[in-house]
mmCIF file of C-alpha atoms in Angstrom:
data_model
loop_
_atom_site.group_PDB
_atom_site.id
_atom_site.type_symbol
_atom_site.label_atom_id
_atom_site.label_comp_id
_atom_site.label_asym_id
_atom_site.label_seq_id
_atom_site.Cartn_x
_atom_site.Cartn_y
_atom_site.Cartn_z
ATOM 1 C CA UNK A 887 -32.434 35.652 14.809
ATOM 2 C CA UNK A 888 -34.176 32.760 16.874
ATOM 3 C CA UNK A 889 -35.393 33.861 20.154
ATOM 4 C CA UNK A 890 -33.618 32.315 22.851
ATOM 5 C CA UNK A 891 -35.159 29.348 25.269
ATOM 6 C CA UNK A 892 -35.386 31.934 28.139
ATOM 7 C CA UNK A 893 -37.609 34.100 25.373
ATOM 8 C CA UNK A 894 -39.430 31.042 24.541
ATOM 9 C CA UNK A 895 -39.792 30.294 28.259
ATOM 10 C CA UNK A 896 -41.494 33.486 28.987
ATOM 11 C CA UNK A 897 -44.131 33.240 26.081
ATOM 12 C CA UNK A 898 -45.589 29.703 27.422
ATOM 13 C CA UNK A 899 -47.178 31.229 30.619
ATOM 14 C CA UNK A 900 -50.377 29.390 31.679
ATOM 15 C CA UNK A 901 -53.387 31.002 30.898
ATOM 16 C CA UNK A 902 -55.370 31.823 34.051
ATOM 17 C CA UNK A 903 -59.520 30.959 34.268
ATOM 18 C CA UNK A 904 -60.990 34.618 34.431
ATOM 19 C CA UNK A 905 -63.838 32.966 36.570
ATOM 20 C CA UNK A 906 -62.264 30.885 38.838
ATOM 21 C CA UNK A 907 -58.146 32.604 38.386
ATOM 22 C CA UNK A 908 -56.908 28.941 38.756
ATOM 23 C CA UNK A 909 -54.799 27.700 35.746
ATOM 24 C CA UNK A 910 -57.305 26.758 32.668
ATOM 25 C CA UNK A 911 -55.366 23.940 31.682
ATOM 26 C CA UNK A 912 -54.637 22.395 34.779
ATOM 27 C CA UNK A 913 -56.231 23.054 37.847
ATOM 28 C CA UNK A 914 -59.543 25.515 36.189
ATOM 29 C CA UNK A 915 -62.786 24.272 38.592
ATOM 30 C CA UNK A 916 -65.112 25.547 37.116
ATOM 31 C CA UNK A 917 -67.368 22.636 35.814
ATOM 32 C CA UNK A 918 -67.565 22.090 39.481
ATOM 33 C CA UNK A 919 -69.658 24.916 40.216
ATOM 34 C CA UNK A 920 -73.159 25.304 40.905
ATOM 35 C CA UNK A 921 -75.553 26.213 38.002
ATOM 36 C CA UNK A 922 -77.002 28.563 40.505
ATOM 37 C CA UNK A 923 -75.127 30.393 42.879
ATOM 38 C CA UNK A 924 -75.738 28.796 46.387
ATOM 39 C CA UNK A 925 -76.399 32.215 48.178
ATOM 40 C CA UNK A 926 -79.705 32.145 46.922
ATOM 41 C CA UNK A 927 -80.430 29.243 49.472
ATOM 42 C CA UNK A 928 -79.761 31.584 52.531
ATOM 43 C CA UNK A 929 -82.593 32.762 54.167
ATOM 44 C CA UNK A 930 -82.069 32.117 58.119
ATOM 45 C CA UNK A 931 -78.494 32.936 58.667
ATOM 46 C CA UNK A 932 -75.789 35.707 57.240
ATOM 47 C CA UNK A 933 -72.054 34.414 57.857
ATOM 48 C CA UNK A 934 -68.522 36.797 58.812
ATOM 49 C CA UNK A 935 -65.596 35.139 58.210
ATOM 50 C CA UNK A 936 -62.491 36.597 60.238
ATOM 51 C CA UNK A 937 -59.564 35.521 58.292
ATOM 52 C CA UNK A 938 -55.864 36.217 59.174
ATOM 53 C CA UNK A 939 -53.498 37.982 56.729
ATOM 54 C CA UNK A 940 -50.900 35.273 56.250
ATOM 55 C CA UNK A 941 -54.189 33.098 54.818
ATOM 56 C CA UNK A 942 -54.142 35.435 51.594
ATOM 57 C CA UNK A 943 -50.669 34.094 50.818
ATOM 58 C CA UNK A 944 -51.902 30.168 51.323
ATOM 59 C CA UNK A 945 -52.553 28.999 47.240
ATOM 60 C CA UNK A 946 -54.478 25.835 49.186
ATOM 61 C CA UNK A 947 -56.640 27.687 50.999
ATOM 62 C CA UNK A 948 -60.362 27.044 51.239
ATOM 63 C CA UNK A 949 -62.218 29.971 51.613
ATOM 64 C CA UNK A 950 -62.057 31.031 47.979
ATOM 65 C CA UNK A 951 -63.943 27.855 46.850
ATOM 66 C CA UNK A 952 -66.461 29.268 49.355
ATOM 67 C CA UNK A 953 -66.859 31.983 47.571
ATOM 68 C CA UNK A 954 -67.225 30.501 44.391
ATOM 69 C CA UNK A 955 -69.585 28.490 44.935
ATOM 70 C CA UNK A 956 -71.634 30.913 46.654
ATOM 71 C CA UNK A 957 -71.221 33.675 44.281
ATOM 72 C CA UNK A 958 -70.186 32.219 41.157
ATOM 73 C CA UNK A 959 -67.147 34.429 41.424
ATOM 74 C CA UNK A 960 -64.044 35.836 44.305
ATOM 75 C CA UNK A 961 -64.509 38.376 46.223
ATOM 76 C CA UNK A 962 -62.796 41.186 47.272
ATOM 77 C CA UNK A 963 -62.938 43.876 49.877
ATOM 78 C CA UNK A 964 -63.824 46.246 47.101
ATOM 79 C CA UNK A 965 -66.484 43.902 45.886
ATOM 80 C CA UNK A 966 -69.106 42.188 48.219
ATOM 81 C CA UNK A 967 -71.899 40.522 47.924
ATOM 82 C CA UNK A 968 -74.273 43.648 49.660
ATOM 83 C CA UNK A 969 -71.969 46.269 48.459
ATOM 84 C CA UNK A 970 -75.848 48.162 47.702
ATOM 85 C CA UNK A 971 -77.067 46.648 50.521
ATOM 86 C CA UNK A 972 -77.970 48.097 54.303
ATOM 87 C CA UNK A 973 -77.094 47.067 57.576
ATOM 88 C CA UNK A 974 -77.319 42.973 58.001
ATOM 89 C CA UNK A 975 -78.930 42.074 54.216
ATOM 90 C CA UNK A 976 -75.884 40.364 53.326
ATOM 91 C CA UNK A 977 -75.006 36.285 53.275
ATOM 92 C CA UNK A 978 -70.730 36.294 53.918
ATOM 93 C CA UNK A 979 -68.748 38.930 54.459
ATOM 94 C CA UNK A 980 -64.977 38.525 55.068
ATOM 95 C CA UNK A 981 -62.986 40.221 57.328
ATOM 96 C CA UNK A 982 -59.326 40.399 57.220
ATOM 97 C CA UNK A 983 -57.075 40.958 59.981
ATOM 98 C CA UNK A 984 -55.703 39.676 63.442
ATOM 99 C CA UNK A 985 -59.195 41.219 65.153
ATOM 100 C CA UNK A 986 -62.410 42.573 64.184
ATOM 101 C CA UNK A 987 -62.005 45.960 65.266
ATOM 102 C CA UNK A 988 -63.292 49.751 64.931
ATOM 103 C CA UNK A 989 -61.772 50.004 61.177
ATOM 104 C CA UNK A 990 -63.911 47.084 60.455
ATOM 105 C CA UNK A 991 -66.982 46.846 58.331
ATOM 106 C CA UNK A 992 -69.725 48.799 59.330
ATOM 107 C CA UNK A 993 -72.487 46.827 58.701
ATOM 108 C CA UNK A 994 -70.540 43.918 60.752
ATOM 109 C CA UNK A 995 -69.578 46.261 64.027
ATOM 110 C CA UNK A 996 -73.384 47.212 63.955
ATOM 111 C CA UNK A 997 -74.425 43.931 63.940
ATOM 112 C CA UNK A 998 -71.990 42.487 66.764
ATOM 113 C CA UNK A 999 -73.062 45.694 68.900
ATOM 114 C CA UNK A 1000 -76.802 45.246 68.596
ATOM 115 C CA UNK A 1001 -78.193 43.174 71.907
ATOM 116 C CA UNK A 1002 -81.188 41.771 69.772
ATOM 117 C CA UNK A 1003 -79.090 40.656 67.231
ATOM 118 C CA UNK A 1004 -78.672 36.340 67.602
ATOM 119 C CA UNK A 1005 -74.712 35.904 67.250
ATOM 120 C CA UNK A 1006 -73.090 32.399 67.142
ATOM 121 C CA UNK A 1007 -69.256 32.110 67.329
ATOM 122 C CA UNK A 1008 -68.025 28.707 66.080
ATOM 123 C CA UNK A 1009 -64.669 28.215 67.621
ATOM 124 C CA UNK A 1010 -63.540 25.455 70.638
ATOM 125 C CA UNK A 1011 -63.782 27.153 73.795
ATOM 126 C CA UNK A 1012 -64.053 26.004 77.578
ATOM 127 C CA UNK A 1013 -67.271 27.522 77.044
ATOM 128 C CA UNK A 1014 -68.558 26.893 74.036
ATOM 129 C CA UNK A 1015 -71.760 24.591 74.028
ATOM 130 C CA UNK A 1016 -71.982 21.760 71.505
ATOM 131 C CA UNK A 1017 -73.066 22.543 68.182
ATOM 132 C CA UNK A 1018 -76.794 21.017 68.327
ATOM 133 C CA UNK A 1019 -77.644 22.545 71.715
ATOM 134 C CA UNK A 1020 -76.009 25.965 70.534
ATOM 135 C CA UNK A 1021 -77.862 26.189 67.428
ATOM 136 C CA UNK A 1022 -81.124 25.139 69.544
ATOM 137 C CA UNK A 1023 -81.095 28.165 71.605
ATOM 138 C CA UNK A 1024 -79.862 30.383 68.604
ATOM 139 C CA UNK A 1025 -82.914 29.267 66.749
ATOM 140 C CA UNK A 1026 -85.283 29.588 69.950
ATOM 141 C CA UNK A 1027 -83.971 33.098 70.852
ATOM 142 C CA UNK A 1028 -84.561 33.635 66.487
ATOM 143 C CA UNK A 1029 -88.847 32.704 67.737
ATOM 144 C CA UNK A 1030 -88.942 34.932 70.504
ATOM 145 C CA UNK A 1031 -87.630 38.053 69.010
ATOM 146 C CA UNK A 1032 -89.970 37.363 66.297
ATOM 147 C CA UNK A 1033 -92.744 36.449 68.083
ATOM 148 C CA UNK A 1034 -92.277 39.774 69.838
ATOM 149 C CA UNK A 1035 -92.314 41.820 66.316
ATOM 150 C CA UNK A 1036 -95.609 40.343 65.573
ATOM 151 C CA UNK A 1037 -96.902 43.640 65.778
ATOM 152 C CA UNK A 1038 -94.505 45.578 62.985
ATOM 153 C CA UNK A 1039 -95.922 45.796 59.183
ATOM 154 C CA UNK A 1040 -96.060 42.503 57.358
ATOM 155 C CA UNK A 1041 -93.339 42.143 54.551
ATOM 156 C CA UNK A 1042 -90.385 42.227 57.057
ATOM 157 C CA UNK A 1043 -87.608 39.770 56.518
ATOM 158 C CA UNK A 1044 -87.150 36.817 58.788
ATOM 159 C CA UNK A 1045 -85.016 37.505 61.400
ATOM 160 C CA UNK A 1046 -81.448 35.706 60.859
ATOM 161 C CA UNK A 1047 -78.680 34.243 63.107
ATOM 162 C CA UNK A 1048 -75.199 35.467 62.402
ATOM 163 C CA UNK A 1049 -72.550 32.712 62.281
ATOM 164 C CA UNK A 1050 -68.435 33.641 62.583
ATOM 165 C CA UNK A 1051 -66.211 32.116 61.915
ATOM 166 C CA UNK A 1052 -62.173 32.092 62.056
ATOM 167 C CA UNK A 1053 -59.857 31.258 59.150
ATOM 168 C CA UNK A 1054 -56.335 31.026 60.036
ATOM 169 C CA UNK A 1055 -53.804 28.343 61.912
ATOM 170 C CA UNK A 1056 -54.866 26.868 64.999
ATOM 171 C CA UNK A 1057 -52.352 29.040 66.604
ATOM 172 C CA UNK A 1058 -52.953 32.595 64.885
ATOM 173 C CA UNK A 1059 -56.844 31.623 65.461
ATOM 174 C CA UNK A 1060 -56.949 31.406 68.832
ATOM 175 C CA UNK A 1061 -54.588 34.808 69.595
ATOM 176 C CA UNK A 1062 -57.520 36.247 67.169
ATOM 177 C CA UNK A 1063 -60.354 35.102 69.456
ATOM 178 C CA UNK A 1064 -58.875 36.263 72.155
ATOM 179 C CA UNK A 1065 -58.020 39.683 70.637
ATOM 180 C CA UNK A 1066 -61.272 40.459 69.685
ATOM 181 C CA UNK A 1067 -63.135 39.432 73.027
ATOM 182 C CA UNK A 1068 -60.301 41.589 75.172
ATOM 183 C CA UNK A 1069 -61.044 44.333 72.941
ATOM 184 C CA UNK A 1070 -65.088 44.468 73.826
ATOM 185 C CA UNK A 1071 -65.997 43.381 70.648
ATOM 186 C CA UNK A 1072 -67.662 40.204 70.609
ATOM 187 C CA UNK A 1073 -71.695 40.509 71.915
ATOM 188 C CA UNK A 1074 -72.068 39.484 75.731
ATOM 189 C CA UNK A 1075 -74.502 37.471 74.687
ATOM 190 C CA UNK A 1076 -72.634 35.495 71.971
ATOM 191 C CA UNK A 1077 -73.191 32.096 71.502
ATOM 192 C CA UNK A 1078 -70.326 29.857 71.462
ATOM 193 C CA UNK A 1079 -70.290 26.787 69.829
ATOM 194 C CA UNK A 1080 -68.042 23.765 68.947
ATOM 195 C CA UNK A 1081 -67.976 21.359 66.178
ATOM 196 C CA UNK A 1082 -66.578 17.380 66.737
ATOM 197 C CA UNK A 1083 -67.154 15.624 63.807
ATOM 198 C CA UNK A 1084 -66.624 12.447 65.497
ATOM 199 C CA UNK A 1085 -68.904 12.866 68.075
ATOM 200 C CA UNK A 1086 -71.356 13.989 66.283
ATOM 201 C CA UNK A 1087 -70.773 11.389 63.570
ATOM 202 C CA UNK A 1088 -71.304 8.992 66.293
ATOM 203 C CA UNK A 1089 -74.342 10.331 68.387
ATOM 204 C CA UNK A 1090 -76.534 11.148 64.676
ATOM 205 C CA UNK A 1091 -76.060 7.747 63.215
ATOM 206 C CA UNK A 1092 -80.131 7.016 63.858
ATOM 207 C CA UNK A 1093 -80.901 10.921 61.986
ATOM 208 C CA UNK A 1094 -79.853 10.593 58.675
ATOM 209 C CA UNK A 1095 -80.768 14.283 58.081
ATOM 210 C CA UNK A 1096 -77.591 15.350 61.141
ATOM 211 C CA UNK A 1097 -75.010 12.417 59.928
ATOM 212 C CA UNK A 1098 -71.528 14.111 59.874
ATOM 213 C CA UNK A 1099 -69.528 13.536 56.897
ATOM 214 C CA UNK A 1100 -65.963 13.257 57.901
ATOM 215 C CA UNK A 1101 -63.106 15.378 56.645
ATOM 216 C CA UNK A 1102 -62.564 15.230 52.864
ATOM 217 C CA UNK A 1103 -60.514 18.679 52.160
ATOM 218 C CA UNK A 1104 -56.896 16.561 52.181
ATOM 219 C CA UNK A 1105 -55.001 19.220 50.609
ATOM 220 C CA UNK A 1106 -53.823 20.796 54.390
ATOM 221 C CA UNK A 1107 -52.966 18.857 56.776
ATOM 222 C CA UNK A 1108 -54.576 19.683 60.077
ATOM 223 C CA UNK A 1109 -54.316 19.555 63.552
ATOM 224 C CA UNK A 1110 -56.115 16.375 63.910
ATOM 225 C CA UNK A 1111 -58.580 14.608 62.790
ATOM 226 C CA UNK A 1112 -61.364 16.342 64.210
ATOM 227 C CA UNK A 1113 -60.551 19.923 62.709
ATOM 228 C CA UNK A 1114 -62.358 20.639 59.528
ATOM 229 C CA UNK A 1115 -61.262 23.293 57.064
ATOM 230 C CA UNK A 1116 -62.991 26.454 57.618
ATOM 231 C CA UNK A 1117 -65.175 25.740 53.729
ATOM 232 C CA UNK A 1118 -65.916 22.455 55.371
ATOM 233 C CA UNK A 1119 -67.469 23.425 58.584
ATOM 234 C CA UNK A 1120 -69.162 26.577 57.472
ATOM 235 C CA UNK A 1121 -70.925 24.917 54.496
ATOM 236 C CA UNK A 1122 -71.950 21.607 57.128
ATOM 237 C CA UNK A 1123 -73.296 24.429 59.682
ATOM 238 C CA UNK A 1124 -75.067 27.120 57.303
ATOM 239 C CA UNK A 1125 -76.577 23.930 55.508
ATOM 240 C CA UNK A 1126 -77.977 22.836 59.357
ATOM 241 C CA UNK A 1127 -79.647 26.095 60.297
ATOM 242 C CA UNK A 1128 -81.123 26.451 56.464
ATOM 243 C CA UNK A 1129 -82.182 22.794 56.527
ATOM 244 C CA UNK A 1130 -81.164 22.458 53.180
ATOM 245 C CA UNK A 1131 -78.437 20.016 52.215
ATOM 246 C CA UNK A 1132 -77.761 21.238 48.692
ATOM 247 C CA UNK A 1133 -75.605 24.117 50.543
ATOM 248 C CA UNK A 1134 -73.106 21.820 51.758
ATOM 249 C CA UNK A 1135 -73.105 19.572 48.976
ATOM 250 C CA UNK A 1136 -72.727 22.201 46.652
ATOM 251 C CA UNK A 1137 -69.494 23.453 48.536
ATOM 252 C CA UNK A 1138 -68.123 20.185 48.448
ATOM 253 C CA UNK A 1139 -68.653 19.114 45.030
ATOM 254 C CA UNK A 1140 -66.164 21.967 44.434
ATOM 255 C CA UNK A 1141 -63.827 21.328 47.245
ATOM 256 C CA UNK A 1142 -63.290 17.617 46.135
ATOM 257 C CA UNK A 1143 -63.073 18.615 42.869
ATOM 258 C CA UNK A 1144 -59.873 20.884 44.042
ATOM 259 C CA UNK A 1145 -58.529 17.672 45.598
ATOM 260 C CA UNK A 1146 -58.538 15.678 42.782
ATOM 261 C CA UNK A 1147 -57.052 18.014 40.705
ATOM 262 C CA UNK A 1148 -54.309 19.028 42.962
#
């Protein structure tokens, strides 16, 4: 008895990457990656990532290529990066859900509650400063505490900045900002900070080592032309307070590689 075309149908499923769990045939990015996983580079900042739920349904969403090329591999909440690590010695963490709030992760709620930690939203806000002026006092605030552990046993780690950021619609992102300040949870002496590519683009053209590269992640449209996906803007910011440009160039090697396949 033949098998029927449903049967034969059913057999031809596409075989998924086990690295990268995008189609092999089609769509598999992993010749894209790094030869070295990228969070190796991070030494002066640790990055949270507050996502929204409906972003786990999104098959074009960018924070997975984030993770990829930072890790060599996806994440899960079962499975991150400092999952034998203390307190802050970890480079992303993800948090999912409308708020950070007191089911959180640890490590993160002890971070955002300690005064002497360095904390630097990037989000629009009526009071967030621009991005070079609010890394500038990040980093200064960085020298003093350090300068004022001078005493403590050599051996320490460098102090870090810890850089959030939001990953959902424009819309569910601010209602997730606003959450999380109402409910006491951001630091009082956060840093916010805002990121316009054109601006910036325009004001760096003389510093070769600041020029903004506009936009490239075409696969969702967004709300203008000044809104970067979140991959984008957290690989152009962590590679500014590392000073090392192979961070955001390794991020985007991957992301246009997405682009041209999709």
């Amino acid at each position: 008895m033949k098998p029927s075309s449903k049967d034969t149908t059913q057999k031809k499923k596409r075989v998924i990457c086990d690295r990268c769990k995008f189609p092999k045939q089609k769509a598999c990015i992993c010749k894209a990656l790094p030869d070295t996983p990228l969070s190796t580079l991070f030494q002066r900042c640790r990055i949270i990532v507050l996502q929204h739920p409906h972003e786990l349904r999104r098959k074009n969403r960018s924070l997975p290529l984030v993770e990829l090329a930072l890790f060599g591999k996806h994440l899960n909440q079962t499975e991150l990066p400092s999952s034998t690590a203390s307190d802050g010695d970890f480079v992303m963490k993800t948090i999912v859900g409308r708020r950070i709030g007191d089911t959180s992760d640890d490590a993160v709620l002890k971070l955002l509650s300690d005064p002497n930690e360095v904390v630097v939203l990037v989000f629009p806000h009526p009071n967030a400063m621009d991005l070079e002026d609010g890394l500038a006092l990040a980093e200064s605030k960085i020298k003093g505490k350090s300068q004022n552990q001078q005493g403590d046993f050599d051996g320490n780690e460098p102090d870090k900045m810890t850089l959030i950021f939001i990953d959902a619609s424009w819309k569910h992102a601010k209602e997730m900002d606003n959450k999380t300040g109402a409910s006491g949870i951001w630091p009082k002496n956060m840093i916010r900070v805002q990121l316009t590519p054109s601006s910036s683009s325009a004001c760096n053209q003389e510093d070769t080592s600041n020029d903004f590269i506009q936009r490239r992640f075409q696969i969702r449209a967004p709300p203008s032309p000044d809104h970067l996906s979140t991959a984008e803007c957290l690989a152009w910011i962590a590679s500014r307070v590392e000073g090392n440009k192979d961070i955001y160039e390794g991020v985007m090697k991957v992301l246009d590689y997405m682009v041209e396949l999709w």
